[in-house]
Coordinates of C-alpha atoms and ligand atoms in Angstrom, one line a residue:
X1 CA 141.3 126.6 48.0
X2 CA 141.4 122.8 47.9
X3 CA 139.9 121.0 50.9
X4 CA 142.6 119.7 53.3
X5 CA 143.1 116.0 53.3
X6 CA 141.7 115.0 56.7
X7 CA 142.2 111.5 58.1
X8 CA 139.1 111.2 60.3
X9 CA 137.7 107.7 59.8
X10 CA 138.2 104.8 57.4
X11 CA 134.6 104.9 56.2
X12 CA 135.1 108.4 54.9
X13 CA 138.2 107.5 52.8
X14 CA 138.2 105.5 49.5
X15 CA 139.7 102.0 49.5
X16 CA 142.2 103.0 46.8
X17 CA 143.4 105.9 49.0
X18 CA 143.8 103.7 52.1
X19 CA 145.8 101.3 50.0
X20 CA 148.0 104.1 48.7
X21 CA 148.6 105.1 52.4
X22 CA 149.6 101.5 53.3
X23 CA 151.9 101.4 50.3
X24 CA 153.6 104.6 51.4
X25 CA 153.9 103.2 55.0
X26 CA 155.5 100.0 53.7
X27 CA 157.9 102.0 51.6
X28 CA 158.9 104.1 54.7
X29 CA 159.3 100.9 56.7
X30 CA 161.6 99.4 54.0
X31 CA 163.7 102.5 53.6
X32 CA 164.2 104.1 57.0
X33 CA 166.4 106.8 55.5
X34 CA 164.3 107.6 52.5
X35 CA 164.6 111.3 52.6
X36 CA 162.9 114.1 54.6
X37 CA 159.6 114.7 52.7
X38 CA 158.1 116.7 55.6
X39 CA 161.1 119.0 56.0
X40 CA 159.8 122.4 57.4
X41 CA 156.4 121.0 58.3
X42 CA 154.9 121.2 61.8
X43 CA 152.1 119.3 63.4
X44 CA 150.2 120.2 66.6
X45 CA 149.0 117.2 68.6
X46 CA 146.2 117.9 71.0
X47 CA 145.6 115.3 73.8
X48 CA 142.3 115.3 75.7
X49 CA 143.0 111.7 76.7
X50 CA 146.2 109.8 77.7
X51 CA 148.4 108.1 75.2
X52 CA 151.7 106.3 74.9
X53 CA 151.9 104.8 71.4
X54 CA 150.0 107.4 69.5
X55 CA 151.9 110.2 71.0
X56 CA 155.4 108.7 70.7
X57 CA 154.9 107.1 67.3
X58 CA 153.5 110.2 65.7
X59 CA 156.3 112.4 67.1
X60 CA 159.0 110.0 66.0
X61 CA 157.3 109.6 62.5
X62 CA 157.1 113.3 62.0
X63 CA 160.8 113.8 63.1
X64 CA 162.1 111.0 60.9
X65 CA 160.3 112.5 57.9
X66 CA 162.0 115.9 58.7
X67 CA 159.1 117.6 60.4
X68 CA 158.4 118.8 63.9
X69 CA 155.6 118.4 66.4
X70 CA 154.1 120.5 69.2
X71 CA 152.3 118.5 71.8
X72 CA 149.4 120.2 73.6
X73 CA 147.6 118.7 76.6
X74 CA 144.3 120.4 76.2
X75 CA 144.0 121.2 79.9
X76 CA 147.1 123.4 79.6
X77 CA 145.6 125.4 76.6
X78 CA 142.7 127.8 76.4
X79 CA 140.6 124.9 75.2
X80 CA 140.7 123.7 78.8
X81 CA 139.2 127.1 79.8
X82 CA 136.4 126.9 77.3
X83 CA 137.8 128.5 74.1
X84 CA 135.8 126.9 71.3
X85 CA 137.2 124.2 69.1
X86 CA 136.3 126.2 66.0
X87 CA 138.4 129.2 67.1
X88 CA 141.2 126.9 68.1
X89 CA 141.1 125.3 64.7
X90 CA 141.3 128.6 62.9
X91 CA 144.1 129.8 65.0
X92 CA 146.2 126.7 64.9
X93 CA 145.7 126.5 61.1
X94 CA 147.7 129.8 60.9
X95 CA 150.7 128.3 62.7
X96 CA 150.9 124.6 61.8
X97 CA 150.6 122.3 58.8
X98 CA 148.5 119.6 60.4
X99 CA 146.6 119.0 63.6
X100 CA 146.2 115.6 65.3
X101 CA 143.5 115.3 68.0
X102 CA 142.8 112.6 70.6
X103 CA 139.5 113.3 72.2
X104 CA 136.3 111.9 73.6
X105 CA 133.3 112.8 71.4
X106 CA 133.7 112.3 67.6
X107 CA 131.8 115.5 67.1
X108 CA 134.7 117.5 68.5
X109 CA 137.0 116.0 65.9
X110 CA 134.4 116.8 63.1
X111 CA 134.1 120.4 64.4
X112 CA 137.9 120.8 64.3
X113 CA 138.0 119.4 60.8
X114 CA 135.2 121.7 59.7
X115 CA 137.0 124.8 60.8
X116 CA 140.7 123.9 60.2
X117 CA 142.3 124.8 56.9
X118 CA 145.0 122.2 57.4
X119 CA 144.6 118.4 57.6
X120 CA 143.2 117.0 60.8
X121 CA 144.1 113.5 61.9
X122 CA 142.0 111.4 64.3
X123 CA 144.2 110.2 67.1
X124 CA 141.3 108.3 68.7
X125 CA 137.7 109.3 69.6
X126 CA 135.0 107.4 71.5
X127 CA 133.8 106.4 68.0
X128 CA 136.9 105.2 66.2
X129 CA 140.6 104.8 66.0
X130 CA 141.6 104.7 62.3
X131 CA 145.3 105.2 62.7
X132 CA 145.5 102.1 64.8
X133 CA 143.6 99.9 62.3
X134 CA 145.8 101.1 59.4
X135 CA 148.7 99.7 61.4
X136 CA 146.7 96.5 62.2
X137 CA 145.9 95.9 58.5
X138 CA 149.6 96.4 57.7
X139 CA 150.5 93.9 60.4
X140 CA 148.0 91.3 59.2
X141 CA 149.3 91.6 55.6
X142 CA 153.0 91.3 56.7
X143 CA 152.2 88.0 58.5
X144 CA 149.5 86.5 56.3
X145 CA 149.4 88.2 52.9
X146 CA 146.6 90.2 51.4
X147 CA 143.7 90.7 53.8
X148 CA 141.0 90.8 51.1
X149 CA 138.8 87.8 51.4
X150 CA 140.2 86.7 54.7
X151 CA 138.4 86.3 58.1
X152 CA 139.0 88.5 61.1
X153 CA 137.2 87.7 64.4
X154 CA 136.6 90.3 67.1
X155 CA 135.7 89.1 70.6
X156 CA 134.8 91.6 73.4
X157 CA 133.5 95.1 73.7
X158 CA 131.9 96.7 70.6
X159 CA 133.9 99.8 71.2
X160 CA 135.8 102.4 69.1
X161 CA 138.2 99.7 67.9
X162 CA 135.4 97.4 66.9
X163 CA 133.8 100.2 64.9
X164 CA 137.0 100.9 63.1
X165 CA 137.4 97.2 62.2
X166 CA 133.9 97.3 60.8
X167 CA 134.9 100.2 58.5
X168 CA 138.1 98.4 57.6
X169 CA 136.2 95.3 56.6
X170 CA 134.3 97.3 54.1
X171 CA 137.2 99.3 52.8
X172 CA 139.7 96.4 52.6
X173 CA 137.1 93.8 51.6
X174 CA 137.5 91.1 54.3
X175 CA 135.0 89.2 56.5
X176 CA 134.5 90.4 60.0
X177 CA 132.8 88.3 62.6
X178 CA 132.1 90.2 65.8
X179 CA 131.2 88.5 69.1
X180 CA 130.0 91.0 71.7
X181 CA 127.6 90.8 74.6
X182 CA 124.2 92.4 73.8
X183 CA 124.8 95.4 76.0
X184 CA 128.2 96.0 74.4
X185 CA 127.3 95.8 70.7
X186 CA 128.9 98.3 68.3
X187 CA 126.5 101.1 67.3
X188 CA 123.7 99.9 65.0
X189 CA 124.4 102.8 62.6
X190 CA 127.9 101.5 61.9
X191 CA 126.6 98.0 61.2
X192 CA 123.9 99.4 58.9
X193 CA 126.5 101.4 57.1
X194 CA 128.6 98.3 56.6
X195 CA 125.6 96.4 55.2
X196 CA 124.6 99.2 52.9
X197 CA 128.1 99.3 51.5
X198 CA 128.0 95.5 50.9
X199 CA 130.3 94.7 53.7
X200 CA 130.6 91.1 55.1
X201 CA 130.2 91.9 58.8
X202 CA 128.3 89.7 61.3
X203 CA 127.6 90.3 64.9
X204 CA 126.4 87.9 67.6
X205 CA 127.0 86.3 71.0
X206 CA 128.5 83.0 69.8
X207 CA 132.2 83.5 70.4
X208 CA 133.2 80.1 69.2
X209 CA 131.3 80.5 65.9
X210 CA 133.0 83.9 65.4
X211 CA 136.5 82.5 65.9
X212 CA 136.1 79.2 64.2
X213 CA 138.6 79.0 61.3
X214 CA 139.5 82.8 61.5
X215 CA 142.8 84.1 60.2
X216 CA 143.1 86.6 63.0
X217 CA 141.5 87.1 66.4
X218 CA 141.3 90.6 67.8
X219 CA 140.2 92.0 71.1
X220 CA 140.6 95.2 73.2
X221 CA 140.3 96.4 76.7
X222 CA 136.9 95.9 78.4
X223 CA 137.1 99.4 79.8
X224 CA 137.9 102.2 77.3
X225 CA 139.1 105.6 78.4
X226 CA 136.4 107.5 80.1
X227 CA 134.2 104.4 80.8
X228 CA 133.0 103.1 84.2
X229 CA 135.0 100.0 85.2
X230 CA 132.1 98.2 87.0
X231 CA 132.2 94.5 88.1
X232 CA 129.0 94.0 86.1
X233 CA 130.8 94.9 82.9
X234 CA 133.6 92.5 83.6
X235 CA 131.1 89.7 84.3
X236 CA 129.3 90.4 81.1
X237 CA 132.6 90.3 79.1
X238 CA 134.3 87.3 80.8
X239 CA 133.0 84.7 78.3
X240 CA 134.6 86.8 75.5
X241 CA 138.1 86.6 77.0
X242 CA 140.7 85.4 74.4
X243 CA 142.4 82.4 75.9
X244 CA 144.3 79.4 74.4
X245 CA 141.1 77.4 74.1
X246 CA 139.5 80.1 72.0
X247 CA 142.6 80.6 69.9
X248 CA 142.6 76.8 69.3
X249 CA 139.4 77.2 67.3
X250 CA 140.9 79.7 64.9
X251 CA 142.9 78.6 61.8
X252 CA 146.2 76.9 62.6
X253 CA 148.1 79.9 61.2
X254 CA 145.9 82.4 63.0
X255 CA 147.5 85.5 64.6
X256 CA 146.3 87.4 67.7
X257 CA 146.1 91.2 67.7
X258 CA 145.4 93.9 70.3
X259 CA 145.9 97.6 70.0
X260 CA 147.2 97.9 73.6
X261 CA 147.2 98.8 76.4
X262 CA 146.1 95.3 77.5
X263 CA 144.9 94.0 80.8
X264 CA 146.3 90.5 81.1
X265 CA 143.7 88.2 82.7
X266 CA 140.8 90.4 81.6
X267 CA 140.2 90.5 77.8
X268 CA 143.2 88.3 77.0
X269 CA 145.2 85.7 78.9
X270 CA 148.9 86.1 79.4
X271 CA 149.5 82.9 77.5
X272 CA 147.9 84.3 74.4
X273 CA 149.2 87.9 74.3
X274 CA 152.7 86.7 75.2
X275 CA 152.5 83.5 73.2
X276 CA 153.7 82.6 69.7
X277 CA 150.6 83.7 67.8
X278 CA 150.6 87.2 69.2
X279 CA 151.8 89.9 66.9
X280 CA 151.1 92.8 69.2
X281 CA 154.7 94.2 69.2
X282 CA 154.8 94.3 65.4
X283 CA 151.4 95.9 65.6
X284 CA 152.7 98.6 68.0
X285 CA 155.8 99.1 65.8
X286 CA 153.7 99.5 62.7
X287 CA 151.9 102.5 64.2
X288 CA 155.2 104.4 63.4
X289 CA 155.3 103.3 59.8
X290 CA 151.5 103.7 59.2
X291 CA 151.6 107.2 60.7
X292 CA 154.4 108.1 58.2
X293 CA 152.1 106.9 55.4
X294 CA 149.2 109.0 56.8
X295 CA 151.3 112.1 57.3
X296 CA 152.8 111.8 53.8
X297 CA 149.3 111.5 52.3
X298 CA 147.7 114.3 54.4
X299 CA 150.6 116.7 53.8
X300 CA 151.3 115.3 50.3
Ligands
CP1 N1 146.8 101.8 70.9 C1 147.0 103.1 71.3 O1 146.4 104.0 70.7 O2 147.8 103.3 72.3 P1 148.0 104.7 73.1 O3 146.7 104.9 73.9 O4 149.1 104.4 74.1 O5 148.2 105.8 72.2
NVA2 N1 139.3 101.1 73.2 C1 140.4 101.7 73.9 C2 141.5 101.9 72.9 C3 142.8 102.4 73.4 C4 143.9 102.7 72.4 C5 140.1 103.1 74.5 O1 139.4 103.8 73.8 O2 140.5 103.3 75.6

């Protein structure tokens, strides 16, 4: 039997395939009533962490493509009582055509994918958030044209979103300049992977240098789900806040992106996120279209 088409991280999928998914997404966005290719298909979505965008956009995407979803809060399933992920994977694979998981440890997602006989989609782990960055690349390209050869600056925590941007830089061939405090660097293994793949990814503590002339400035919450929200952490990250002065160093046409949810006054000022360069609402909308592309590819 052919291996299911899992969507686990951008690093594990070829550039051409990611481009194909974005093309599908753009097609679905252009033609909202473009048929019901997933008629009769059902996806289970398991949430071990909260979600607004991922949950609603996947559910709407699936329905608009003719399919159905079953949403499972893991605490209300036998997973919450200790049934193994591998057994859950094997059982759900007998009922549904795809499984989306939002969880903590990436290893749980990998285990699900190892044992599922249907496609598994990463709805966010502590390590990465690939569905989000597909929507982000789509948004960048809608506003500024092809992302290849362009410059994206990341300012803030080297978290799951930062790791996904690192993978995207390699797969979509753009320059990524990360500015993160020393204790909040992205995992060394992700940076080594990017270098080994020939990616143009730099990381340092000079925020101004990272943002200078960039086409796009991105940040994310200082406190990801499951992390401790200490005062020390906020102090460490304060110099990385995206404000008007920092945006002023980027290219004149630069856009601002944030996956949301945002904390105005922490990682970004109100004037930036609600200002003219912010494309965060397009970015949120594009989750819907990007998810259609991902679903169509996985269930192809
Ligand atoms: N950006 C994102 O994944 O949002 P949710 O946590 O609301 O799904
Ligand atoms: N880094 C954030 C992203 C939320 C979509 C988190 O993991 O909480």
